[in-house]
XYZ file of C-alpha atoms in Angstrom:
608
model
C 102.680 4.870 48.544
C 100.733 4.915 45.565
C 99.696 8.051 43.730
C 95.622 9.024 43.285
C 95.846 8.055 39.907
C 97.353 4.661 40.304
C 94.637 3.827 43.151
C 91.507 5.373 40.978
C 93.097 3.065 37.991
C 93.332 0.320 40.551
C 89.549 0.549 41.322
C 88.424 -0.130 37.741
C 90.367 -3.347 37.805
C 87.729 -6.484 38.341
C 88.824 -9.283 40.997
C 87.320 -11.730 38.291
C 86.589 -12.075 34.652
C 83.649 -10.187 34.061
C 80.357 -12.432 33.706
C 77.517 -9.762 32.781
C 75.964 -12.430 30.519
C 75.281 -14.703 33.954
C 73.846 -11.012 35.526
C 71.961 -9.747 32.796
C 70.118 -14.041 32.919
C 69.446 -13.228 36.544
C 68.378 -9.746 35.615
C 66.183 -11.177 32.712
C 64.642 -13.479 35.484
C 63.810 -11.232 38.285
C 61.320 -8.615 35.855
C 59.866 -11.224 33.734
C 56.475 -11.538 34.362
C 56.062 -8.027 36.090
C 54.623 -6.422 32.919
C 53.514 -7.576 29.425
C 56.614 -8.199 27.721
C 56.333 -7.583 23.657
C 59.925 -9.687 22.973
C 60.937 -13.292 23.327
C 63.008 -14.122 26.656
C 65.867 -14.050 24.177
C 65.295 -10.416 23.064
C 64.925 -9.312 26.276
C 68.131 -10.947 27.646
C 70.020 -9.234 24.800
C 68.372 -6.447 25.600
C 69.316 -6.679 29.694
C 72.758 -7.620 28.476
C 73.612 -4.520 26.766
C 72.170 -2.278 29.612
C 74.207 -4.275 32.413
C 77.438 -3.264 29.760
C 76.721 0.185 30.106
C 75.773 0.209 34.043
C 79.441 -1.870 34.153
C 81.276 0.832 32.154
C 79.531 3.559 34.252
C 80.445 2.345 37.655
C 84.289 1.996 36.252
C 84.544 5.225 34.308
C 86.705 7.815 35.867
C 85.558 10.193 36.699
C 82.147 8.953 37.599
C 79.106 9.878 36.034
C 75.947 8.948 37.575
C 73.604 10.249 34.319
C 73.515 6.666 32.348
C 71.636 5.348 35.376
C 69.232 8.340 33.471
C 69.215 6.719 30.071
C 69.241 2.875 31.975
C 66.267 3.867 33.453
C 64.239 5.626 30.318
C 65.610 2.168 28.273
C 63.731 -0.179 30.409
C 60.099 1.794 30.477
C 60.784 2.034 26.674
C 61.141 -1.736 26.487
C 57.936 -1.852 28.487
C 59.284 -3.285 31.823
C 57.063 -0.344 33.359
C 55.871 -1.652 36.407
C 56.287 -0.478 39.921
C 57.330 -4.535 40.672
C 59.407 -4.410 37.300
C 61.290 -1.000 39.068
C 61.687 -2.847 42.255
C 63.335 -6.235 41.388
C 65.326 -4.231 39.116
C 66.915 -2.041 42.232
C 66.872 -5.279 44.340
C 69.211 -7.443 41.665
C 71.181 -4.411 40.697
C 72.129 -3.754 44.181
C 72.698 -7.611 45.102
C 74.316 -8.728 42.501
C 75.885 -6.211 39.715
C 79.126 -5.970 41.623
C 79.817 -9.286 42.704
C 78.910 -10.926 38.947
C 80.932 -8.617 37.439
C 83.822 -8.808 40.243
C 84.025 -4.982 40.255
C 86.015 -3.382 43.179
C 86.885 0.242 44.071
C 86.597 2.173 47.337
C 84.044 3.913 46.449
C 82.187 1.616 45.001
C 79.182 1.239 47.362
C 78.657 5.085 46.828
C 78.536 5.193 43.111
C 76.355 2.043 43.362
C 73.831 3.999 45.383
C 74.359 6.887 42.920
C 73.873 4.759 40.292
C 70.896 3.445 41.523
C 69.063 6.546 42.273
C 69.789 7.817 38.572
C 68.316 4.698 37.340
C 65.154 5.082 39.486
C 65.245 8.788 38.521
C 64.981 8.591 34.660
C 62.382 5.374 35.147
C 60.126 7.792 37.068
C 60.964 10.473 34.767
C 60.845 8.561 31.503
C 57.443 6.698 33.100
C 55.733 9.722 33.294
C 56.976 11.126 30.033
C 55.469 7.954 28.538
C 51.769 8.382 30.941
C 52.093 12.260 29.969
C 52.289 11.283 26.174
C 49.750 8.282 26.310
C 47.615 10.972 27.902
C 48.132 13.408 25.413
C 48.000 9.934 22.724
C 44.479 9.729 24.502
C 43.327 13.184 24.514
C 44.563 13.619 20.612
C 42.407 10.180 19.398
C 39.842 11.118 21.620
C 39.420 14.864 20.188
C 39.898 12.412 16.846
C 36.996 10.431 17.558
C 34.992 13.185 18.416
C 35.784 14.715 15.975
C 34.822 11.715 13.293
C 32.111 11.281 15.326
C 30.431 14.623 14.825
C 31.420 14.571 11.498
C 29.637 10.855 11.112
C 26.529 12.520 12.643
C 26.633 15.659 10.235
C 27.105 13.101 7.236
C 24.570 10.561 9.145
C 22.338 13.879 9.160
C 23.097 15.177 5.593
C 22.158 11.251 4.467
C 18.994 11.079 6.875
C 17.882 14.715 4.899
C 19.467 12.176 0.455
C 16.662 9.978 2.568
C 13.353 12.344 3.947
C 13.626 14.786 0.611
C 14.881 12.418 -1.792
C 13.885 8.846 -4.026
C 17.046 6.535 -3.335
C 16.553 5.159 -6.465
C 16.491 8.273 -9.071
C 18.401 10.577 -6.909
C 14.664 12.931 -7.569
C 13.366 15.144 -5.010
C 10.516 12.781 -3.625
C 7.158 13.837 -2.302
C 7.986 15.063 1.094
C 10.134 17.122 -0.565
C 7.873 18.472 -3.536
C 4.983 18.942 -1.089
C 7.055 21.658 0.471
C 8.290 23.217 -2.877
C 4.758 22.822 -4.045
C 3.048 24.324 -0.385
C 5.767 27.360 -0.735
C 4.905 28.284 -4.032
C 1.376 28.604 -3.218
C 1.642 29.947 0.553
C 4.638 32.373 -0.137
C 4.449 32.692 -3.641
C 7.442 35.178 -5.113
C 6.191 38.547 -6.573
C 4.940 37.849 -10.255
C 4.050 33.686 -8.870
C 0.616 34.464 -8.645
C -0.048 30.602 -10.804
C 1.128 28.003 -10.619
C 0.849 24.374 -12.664
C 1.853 20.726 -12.088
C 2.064 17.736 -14.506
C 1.534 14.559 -13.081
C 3.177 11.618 -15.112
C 2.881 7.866 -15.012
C 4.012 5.222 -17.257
C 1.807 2.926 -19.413
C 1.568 -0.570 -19.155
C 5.093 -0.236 -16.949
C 3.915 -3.181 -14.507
C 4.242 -5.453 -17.719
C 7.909 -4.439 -18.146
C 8.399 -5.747 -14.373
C 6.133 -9.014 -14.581
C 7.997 -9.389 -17.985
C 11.214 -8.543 -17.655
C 12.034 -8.469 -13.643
C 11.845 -5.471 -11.305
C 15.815 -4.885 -12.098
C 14.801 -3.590 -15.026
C 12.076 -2.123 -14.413
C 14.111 0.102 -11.727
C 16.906 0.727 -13.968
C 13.736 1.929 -16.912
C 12.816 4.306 -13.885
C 16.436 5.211 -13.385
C 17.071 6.171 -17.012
C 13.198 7.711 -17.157
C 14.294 9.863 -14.073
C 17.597 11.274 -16.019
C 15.492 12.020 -19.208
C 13.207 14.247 -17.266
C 15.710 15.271 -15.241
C 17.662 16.784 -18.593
C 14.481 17.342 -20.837
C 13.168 20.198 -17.521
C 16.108 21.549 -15.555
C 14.242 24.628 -14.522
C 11.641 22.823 -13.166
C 11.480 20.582 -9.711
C 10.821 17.565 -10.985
C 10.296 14.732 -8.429
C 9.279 10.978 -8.316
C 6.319 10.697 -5.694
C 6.951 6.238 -5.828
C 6.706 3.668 -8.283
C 6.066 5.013 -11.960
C 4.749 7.975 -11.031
C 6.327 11.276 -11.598
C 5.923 15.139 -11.066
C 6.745 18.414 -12.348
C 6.411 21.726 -10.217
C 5.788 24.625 -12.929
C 6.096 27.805 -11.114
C 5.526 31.133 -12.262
C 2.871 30.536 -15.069
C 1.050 32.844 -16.827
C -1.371 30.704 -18.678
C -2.079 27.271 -19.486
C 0.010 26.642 -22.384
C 2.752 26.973 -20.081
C 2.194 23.738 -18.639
C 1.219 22.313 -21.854
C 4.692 23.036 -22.992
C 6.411 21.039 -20.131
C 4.108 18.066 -20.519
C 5.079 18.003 -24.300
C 8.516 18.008 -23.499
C 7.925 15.107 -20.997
C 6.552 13.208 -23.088
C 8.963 13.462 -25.806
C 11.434 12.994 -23.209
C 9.640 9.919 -21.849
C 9.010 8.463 -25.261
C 12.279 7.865 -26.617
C 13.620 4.451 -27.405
C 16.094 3.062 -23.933
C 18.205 0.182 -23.738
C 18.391 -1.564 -20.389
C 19.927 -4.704 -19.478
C 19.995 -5.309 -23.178
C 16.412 -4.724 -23.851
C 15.339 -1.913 -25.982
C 12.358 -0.633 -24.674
C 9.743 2.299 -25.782
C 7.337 3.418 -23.131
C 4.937 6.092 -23.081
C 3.243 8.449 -20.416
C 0.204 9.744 -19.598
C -0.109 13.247 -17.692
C -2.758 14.981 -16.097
C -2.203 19.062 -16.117
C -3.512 21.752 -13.415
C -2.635 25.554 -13.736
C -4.463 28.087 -11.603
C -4.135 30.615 -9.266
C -1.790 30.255 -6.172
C -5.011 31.879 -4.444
C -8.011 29.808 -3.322
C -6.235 26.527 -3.994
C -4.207 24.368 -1.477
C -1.454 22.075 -2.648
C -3.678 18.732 -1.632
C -6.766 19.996 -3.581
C -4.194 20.534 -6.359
C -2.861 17.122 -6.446
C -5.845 15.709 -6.384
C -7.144 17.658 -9.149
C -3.884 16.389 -11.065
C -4.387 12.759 -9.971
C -7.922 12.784 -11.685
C -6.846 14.372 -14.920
C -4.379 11.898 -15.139
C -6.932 8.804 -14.270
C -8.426 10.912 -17.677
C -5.499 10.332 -19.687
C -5.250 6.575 -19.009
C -8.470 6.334 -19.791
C -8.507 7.971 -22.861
C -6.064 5.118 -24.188
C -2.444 6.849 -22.458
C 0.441 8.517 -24.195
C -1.313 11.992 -23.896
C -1.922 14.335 -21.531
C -5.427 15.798 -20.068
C -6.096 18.934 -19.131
C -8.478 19.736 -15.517
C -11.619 20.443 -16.269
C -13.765 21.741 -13.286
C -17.085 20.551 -14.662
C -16.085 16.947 -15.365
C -14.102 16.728 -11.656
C -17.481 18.090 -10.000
C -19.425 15.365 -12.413
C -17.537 12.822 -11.263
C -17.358 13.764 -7.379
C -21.148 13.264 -7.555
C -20.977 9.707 -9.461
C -18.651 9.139 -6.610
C -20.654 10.023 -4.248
C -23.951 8.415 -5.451
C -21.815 5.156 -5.804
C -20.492 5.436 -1.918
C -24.685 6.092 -1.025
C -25.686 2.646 -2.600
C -24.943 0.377 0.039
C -26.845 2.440 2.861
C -29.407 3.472 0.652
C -29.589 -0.174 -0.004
C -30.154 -0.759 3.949
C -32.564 1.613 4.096
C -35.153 0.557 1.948
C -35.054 3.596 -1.024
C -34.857 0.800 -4.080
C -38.075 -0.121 -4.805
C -39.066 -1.887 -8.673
C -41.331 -0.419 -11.353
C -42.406 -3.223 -14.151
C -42.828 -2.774 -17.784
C -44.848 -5.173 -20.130
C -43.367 -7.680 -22.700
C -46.890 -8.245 -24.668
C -47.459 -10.950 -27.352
C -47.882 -9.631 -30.451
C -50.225 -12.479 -31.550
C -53.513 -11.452 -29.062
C -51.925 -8.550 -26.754
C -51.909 -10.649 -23.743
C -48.948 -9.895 -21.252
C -46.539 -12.383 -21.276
C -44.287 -11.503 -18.289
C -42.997 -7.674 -16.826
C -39.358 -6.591 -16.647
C -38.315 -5.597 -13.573
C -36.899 -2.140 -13.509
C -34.984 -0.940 -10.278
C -34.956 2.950 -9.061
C -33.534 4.846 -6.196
C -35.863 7.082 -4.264
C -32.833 9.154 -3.269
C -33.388 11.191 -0.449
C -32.378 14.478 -1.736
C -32.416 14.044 -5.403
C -35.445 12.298 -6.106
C -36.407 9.190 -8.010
C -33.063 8.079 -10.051
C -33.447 5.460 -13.221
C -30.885 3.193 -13.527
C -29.525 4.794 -16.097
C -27.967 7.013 -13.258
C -26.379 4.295 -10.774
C -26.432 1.087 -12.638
C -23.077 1.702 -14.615
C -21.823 2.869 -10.782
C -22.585 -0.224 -9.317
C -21.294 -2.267 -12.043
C -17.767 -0.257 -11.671
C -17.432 -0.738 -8.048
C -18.777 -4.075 -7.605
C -21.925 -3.053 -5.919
C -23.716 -4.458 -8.707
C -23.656 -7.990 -7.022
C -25.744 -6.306 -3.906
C -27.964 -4.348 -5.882
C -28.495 -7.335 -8.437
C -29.358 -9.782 -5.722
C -31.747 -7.323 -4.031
C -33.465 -6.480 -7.309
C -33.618 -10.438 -7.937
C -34.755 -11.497 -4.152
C -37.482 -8.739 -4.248
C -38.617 -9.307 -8.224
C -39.315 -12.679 -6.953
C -41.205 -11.933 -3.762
C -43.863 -9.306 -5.563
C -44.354 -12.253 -8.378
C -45.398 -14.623 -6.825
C -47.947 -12.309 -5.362
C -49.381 -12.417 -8.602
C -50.586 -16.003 -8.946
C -54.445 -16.736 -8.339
C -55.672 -14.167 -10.764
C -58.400 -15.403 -13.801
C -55.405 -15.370 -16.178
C -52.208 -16.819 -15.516
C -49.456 -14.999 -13.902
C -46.798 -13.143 -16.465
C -43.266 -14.042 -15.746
C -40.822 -11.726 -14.269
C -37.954 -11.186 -15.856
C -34.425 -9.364 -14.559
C -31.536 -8.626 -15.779
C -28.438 -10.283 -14.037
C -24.862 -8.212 -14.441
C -21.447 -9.523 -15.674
C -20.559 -9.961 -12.465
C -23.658 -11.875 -11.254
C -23.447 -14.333 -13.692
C -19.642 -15.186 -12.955
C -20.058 -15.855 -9.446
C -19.739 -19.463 -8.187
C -23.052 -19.239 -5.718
C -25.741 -18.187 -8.897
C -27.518 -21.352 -9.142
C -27.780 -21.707 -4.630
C -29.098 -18.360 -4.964
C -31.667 -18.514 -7.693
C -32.639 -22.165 -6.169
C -32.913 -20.245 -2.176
C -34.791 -17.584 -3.698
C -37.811 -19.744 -5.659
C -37.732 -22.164 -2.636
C -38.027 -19.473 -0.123
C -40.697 -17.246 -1.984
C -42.870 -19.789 -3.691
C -42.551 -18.641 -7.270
C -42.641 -21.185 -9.478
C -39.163 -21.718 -12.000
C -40.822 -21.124 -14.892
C -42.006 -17.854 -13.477
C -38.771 -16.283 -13.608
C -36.730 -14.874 -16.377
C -33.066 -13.999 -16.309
C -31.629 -11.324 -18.940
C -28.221 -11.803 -20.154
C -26.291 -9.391 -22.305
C -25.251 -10.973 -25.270
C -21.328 -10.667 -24.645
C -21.574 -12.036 -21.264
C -23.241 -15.530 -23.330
C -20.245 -15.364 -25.847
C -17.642 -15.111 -23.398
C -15.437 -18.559 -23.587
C -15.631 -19.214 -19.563
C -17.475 -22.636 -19.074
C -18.831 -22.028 -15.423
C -21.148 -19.175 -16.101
C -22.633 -21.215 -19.290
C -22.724 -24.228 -16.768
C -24.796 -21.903 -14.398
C -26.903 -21.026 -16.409
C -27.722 -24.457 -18.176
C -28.556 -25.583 -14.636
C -30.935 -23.072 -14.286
C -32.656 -23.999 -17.553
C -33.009 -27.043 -16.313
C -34.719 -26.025 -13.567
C -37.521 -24.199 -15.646
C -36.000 -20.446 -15.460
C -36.178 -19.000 -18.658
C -32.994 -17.557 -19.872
C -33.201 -14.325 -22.443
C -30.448 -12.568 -24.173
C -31.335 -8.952 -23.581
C -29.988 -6.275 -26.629
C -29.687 -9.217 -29.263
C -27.924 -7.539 -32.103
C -25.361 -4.755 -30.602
C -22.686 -7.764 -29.477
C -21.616 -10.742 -31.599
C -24.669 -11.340 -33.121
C -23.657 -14.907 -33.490
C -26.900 -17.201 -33.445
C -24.950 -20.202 -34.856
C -23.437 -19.977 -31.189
C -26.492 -19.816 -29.175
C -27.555 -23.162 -30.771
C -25.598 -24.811 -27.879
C -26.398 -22.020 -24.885
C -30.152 -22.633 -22.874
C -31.541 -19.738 -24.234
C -35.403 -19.876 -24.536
C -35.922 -15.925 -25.570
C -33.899 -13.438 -27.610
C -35.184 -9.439 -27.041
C -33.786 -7.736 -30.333
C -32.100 -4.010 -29.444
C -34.589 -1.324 -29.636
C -32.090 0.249 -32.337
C -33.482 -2.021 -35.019
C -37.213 -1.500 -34.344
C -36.461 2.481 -34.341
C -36.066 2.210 -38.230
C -39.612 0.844 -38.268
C -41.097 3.914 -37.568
C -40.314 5.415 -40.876
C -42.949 4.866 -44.288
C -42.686 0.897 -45.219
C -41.206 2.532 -48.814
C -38.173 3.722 -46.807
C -34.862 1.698 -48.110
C -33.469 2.446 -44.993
C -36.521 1.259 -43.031
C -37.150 -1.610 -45.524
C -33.452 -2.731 -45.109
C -34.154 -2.960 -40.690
C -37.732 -4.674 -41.358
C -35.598 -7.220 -43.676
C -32.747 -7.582 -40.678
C -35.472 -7.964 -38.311
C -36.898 -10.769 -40.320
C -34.186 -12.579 -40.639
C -33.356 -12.266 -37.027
C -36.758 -13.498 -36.054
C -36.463 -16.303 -39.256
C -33.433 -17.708 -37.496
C -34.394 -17.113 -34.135
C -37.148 -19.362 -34.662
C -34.986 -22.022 -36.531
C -33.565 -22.561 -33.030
C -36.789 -22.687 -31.454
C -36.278 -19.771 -29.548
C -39.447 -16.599 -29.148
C -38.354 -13.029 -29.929
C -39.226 -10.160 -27.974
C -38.708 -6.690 -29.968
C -37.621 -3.691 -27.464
C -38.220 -0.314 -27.526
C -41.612 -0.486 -29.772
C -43.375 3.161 -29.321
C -46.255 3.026 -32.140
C -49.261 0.962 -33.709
C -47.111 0.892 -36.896
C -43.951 -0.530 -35.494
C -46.590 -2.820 -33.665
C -47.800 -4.122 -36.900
C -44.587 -4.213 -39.067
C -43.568 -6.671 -36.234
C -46.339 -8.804 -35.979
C -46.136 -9.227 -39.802
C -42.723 -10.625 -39.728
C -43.324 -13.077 -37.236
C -42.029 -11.297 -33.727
C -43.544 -13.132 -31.038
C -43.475 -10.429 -28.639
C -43.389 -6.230 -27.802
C -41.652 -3.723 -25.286
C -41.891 -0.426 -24.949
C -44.097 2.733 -24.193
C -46.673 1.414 -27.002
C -47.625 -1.427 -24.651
C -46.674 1.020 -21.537
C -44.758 2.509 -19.519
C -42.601 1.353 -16.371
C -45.026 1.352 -13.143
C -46.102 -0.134 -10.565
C -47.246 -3.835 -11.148
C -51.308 -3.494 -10.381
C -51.078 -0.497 -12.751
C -49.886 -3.105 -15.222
C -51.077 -6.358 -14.808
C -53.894 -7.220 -16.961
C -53.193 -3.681 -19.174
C -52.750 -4.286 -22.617
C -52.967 -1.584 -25.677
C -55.898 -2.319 -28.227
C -53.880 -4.012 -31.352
C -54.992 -2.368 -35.018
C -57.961 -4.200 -36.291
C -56.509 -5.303 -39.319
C -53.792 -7.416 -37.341
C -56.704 -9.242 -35.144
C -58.924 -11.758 -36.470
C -62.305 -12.353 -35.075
C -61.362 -15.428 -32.623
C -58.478 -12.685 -30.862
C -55.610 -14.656 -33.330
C -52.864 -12.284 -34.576
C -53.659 -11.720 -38.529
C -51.628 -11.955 -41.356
């Protein structure tokens, strides 16, 4: 009878060559498709095949030890076959065919198979939810991750959202929002000692010609490099860009004007040193308008506006500089301002009316035609001359309203003035810049002597002498139309422009009125070089004039004597208070001053 050892030895002997190649195939077969695989059918057959060699060695080893099943088990969630099918057909082919492939025969052999079996399903479970336990804690960890980069995102998404709302992306500069607040703290909440404050508000000359020259690139990277200068030139200031070209500086603190003066010095300096962009070299200047006051009584907008006027100032004064507020020009120009928003309404409601004033030949006194003089009968200041709303209108544009209503209603009260014993004097007005350029003059003039009755030659048009010189062709065109027509074109002011009468031989010009300036001189004794040298300017004016068969018309005569020094030369006609004053027509029609007696011969001809 055989010992234990010699049967336990005899149990580990196979009834067949072993074939765990054809099991770990059939193995291989059963789980495929039961999970997502990451190997070729190869890998995993190698992979099968060296786990059946261990599950082979297990149920032979002496004494038995059921704990590979353990590290079988942990192997095949590792590999991925995970599933509770993968688990099953692995039990099912393990248990069918592992000991009859491999021709493995002991006593005990269905009990370590069942052993084996259960160790295997053990560690899967266990090694299975070791892997769910660390995918869960894989999950929680990326998810705390993202959470993490997510707030941290939104705090960098914030902190960008605040590089955005308080600062230019351009210059890196605090922008307006941003300087408003600086600006609105300093003057709310000022710090003891703040009790001023100043700003300097900057813009570039000319700097849209460096972008319509030259490309907005540059022109960004000029504001870039403009930005930096200030940026260095100020550091104790705020300085911010508020868009485009424009630029300012919070001075806090102040104690006195020259405070601010200072910084905009420095700005400027700053400002007006030579840069080099995109291989241009390029010098720019600046203009800045200066406030400093007290924090108290002011408000950051009425500030900024103040600034934003005195730096219109500087511009206007030719740029490069800087202007200082001054509360009696602002207040001036508030009321041009708001005399030049009245106009249109005041325009609707019937407060222009016309006064006329004589032009009277010089030869027998007789009045030859009225100008046309426009006023406002403002409702709380008065009666206005032109003199303080014409240059409005002209700067706004209104000037094409008011000139047409001035022309329309010249026209109507003229030809009111035919069937007297004498015929009617012609009415002349004075058309603006802008009036002349526009495409619809001659429809206009032609609607307006159609639809009132007054006859063409009735009507004279003043043009200032640089609007005749300019080198357009369609207001000349206009205009010769209009001759055409009968309208009598004058140059009003002859002798402050161009002075050019070589020119006007071509232009359909019937009268030149020579500027009152050169008929002033005529007031002085006739043995007066500087009166003698106007009398022999005047002469030749009226010499040449007449060369071109044009009448003169002298403005702004106030005496007999001027009266007479006139008529000697050979003026055809007078204006001014000497022949009267601006009125009402029926004061003036048929009014003319008493010439000397010396100038008048006996059948009413003008004398020698």
């Amino acid at each position: 009878m055989a010992s234990d050892d010699s049967v336990g030895e005899a149990a580990a002997v196979p009834r067949q060559p072993s074939r765990p190649g054809t099991f770990a195939r059939a193995w291989a077969k059963a789980v495929s498709g039961t999970s997502y695989l990451p190997m070729t059918q190869a890998q995993l057959e190698a992979l099968l095949q060296r786990l059946t060699e261990r599950l082979a060695a297990a149920l032979r080893a002496e004494p038995f030890d059921a704990r590979v099943g353990h590290q079988v088990g942990a192997e095949l969630v590792a590999a991925h076959i995970a599933s509770a099918e993968g688990l099953g057909r692995t039990v099912e082919v393990i248990q069918l065919r592992l000991v009859r492939d491999l021709g493995l025969v002991a006593d005990d052999v269905e009990d370590r198979m069942a052993r084996l079996l259960s160790t295997v399903t053990t560690g899967y479970a266990r090694a299975l939810r070791d892997r769910t336990l660390d995918e869960q804690e894989s999950i929680r960890r990326a998810a705390m991750m993202a959470r993490a980069q997510a707030e941290r995102a939104l705090r960098d998404s914030e902190s960008r959202f605040r590089h955005q709302a308080t600062h230019d992306p351009l210059t890196d500069l605090p922008n307006r929002t941003l300087f408003t607040e600086r600006l609105s703290a300093a003057i709310g909440e000022p710090a003891r000692g703040a009790d001023r404050v100043g700003v300097c508000f900057l813009d570039l000359d000319r700097f849209k010609v460096v972008n319509d020259s030259l490309g907005h690139q540059v022109g960004d990277e000029l504001l870039v490099q403009v930005a930096r200068r200030l940026r260095l030139a100020l550091p104790e200031h705020l300085v911010a860009r508020l868009g485009g070209d424009e630029f300012v500086v919070l001075v806090e603190r102040t104690t006195r004007v020259d405070d601010v003066v200072q910084v905009a010095e420095a700005a400027l300096a700053a400002v007006g040193e030579p840069v080099r962009v995109d291989g241009h070299e390029l010098t720019v200047t600046a203009s800045i308008g200066i406030v400093e006051r007290p924090v108290a009584g002011t408000t950051p907008g009425e500030l900024m506006r103040a600034a934003d006027s005195t730096l219109h100032w500087a511009k206007a004064a030719g740029g490069a500089r800087w202007s200082l507020f001054d509360p009696e020009r602002h207040r001036t120009e508030l009321a041009r301002y708001a005399l030049s928003a009245a106009i249109p309404a005041a325009i609707d409601r019937g407060e222009f009316f016309l006064d006329y004033q004589p032009l009277t030949s010089l030869r027998d006194g007789t009045v030859l035609g009225v100008e046309a003089l426009v006023r406002w009968r403002h409702p709380e200041l008065g009666i206005l001359g032109p003199g303080r709303f014409i240059s409005l209108a002209e700067e706004t544009g209104l000037i094409v309203r008011l000139g047409g209503w001035v022309l329309a209603e010249a026209c109507r009260e003229a030809e009111s003035w035919s069937g007297g014993p004498t015929p009617a004097p012609f009415v002349s007005v004075n058309l603006a810049v802008r009036q002349v350029h526009r495409p619809g003059l001659v429809q206009e003039v032609r609607a307006l002597l159609a639809r009132t009755g007054l006859p063409p030659e009735r009507l004279q048009l003043e043009i200032t002498e640089s609007t005749m010189m300019s080198t357009a062709e369609e207001p000349v065109r206009a205009l010769r139309v209009l001759a055409d027509l009968g309208v009598r074109i004058a140059i009003d002011d002859f002798g402050t422009g161009y002075c050019n009468l070589a020119y006007l031989r071509d232009l359909p010009v019937t009268e030149l009125k020579v500027a009152g300036e050169f008929v002033t001189g005529l007031r002085a004794p006739t043995v007066d070089p500087a009166s003698r040298t106007d009398e022999r300017i005047l002469a030749s004016l009226v010499s040449l004039a007449h060369a071109l068969d044009l009448t003169v018309t002298a403005e702004g005569v106030e005496t007999a004597g001027q009266a007479d020094r006139l008529r000697a030369i050979g003026c055809d006609a007078g204006q001014g208070w000497y022949f009267g004053r601006p009125g009402p027509a029926e004061q003036l029609l048929g009014r003319a001053p008493a010439l000397s007696t010396a100038a008048v011969g006996a059948d009413g001809s003008a004398g020698g």
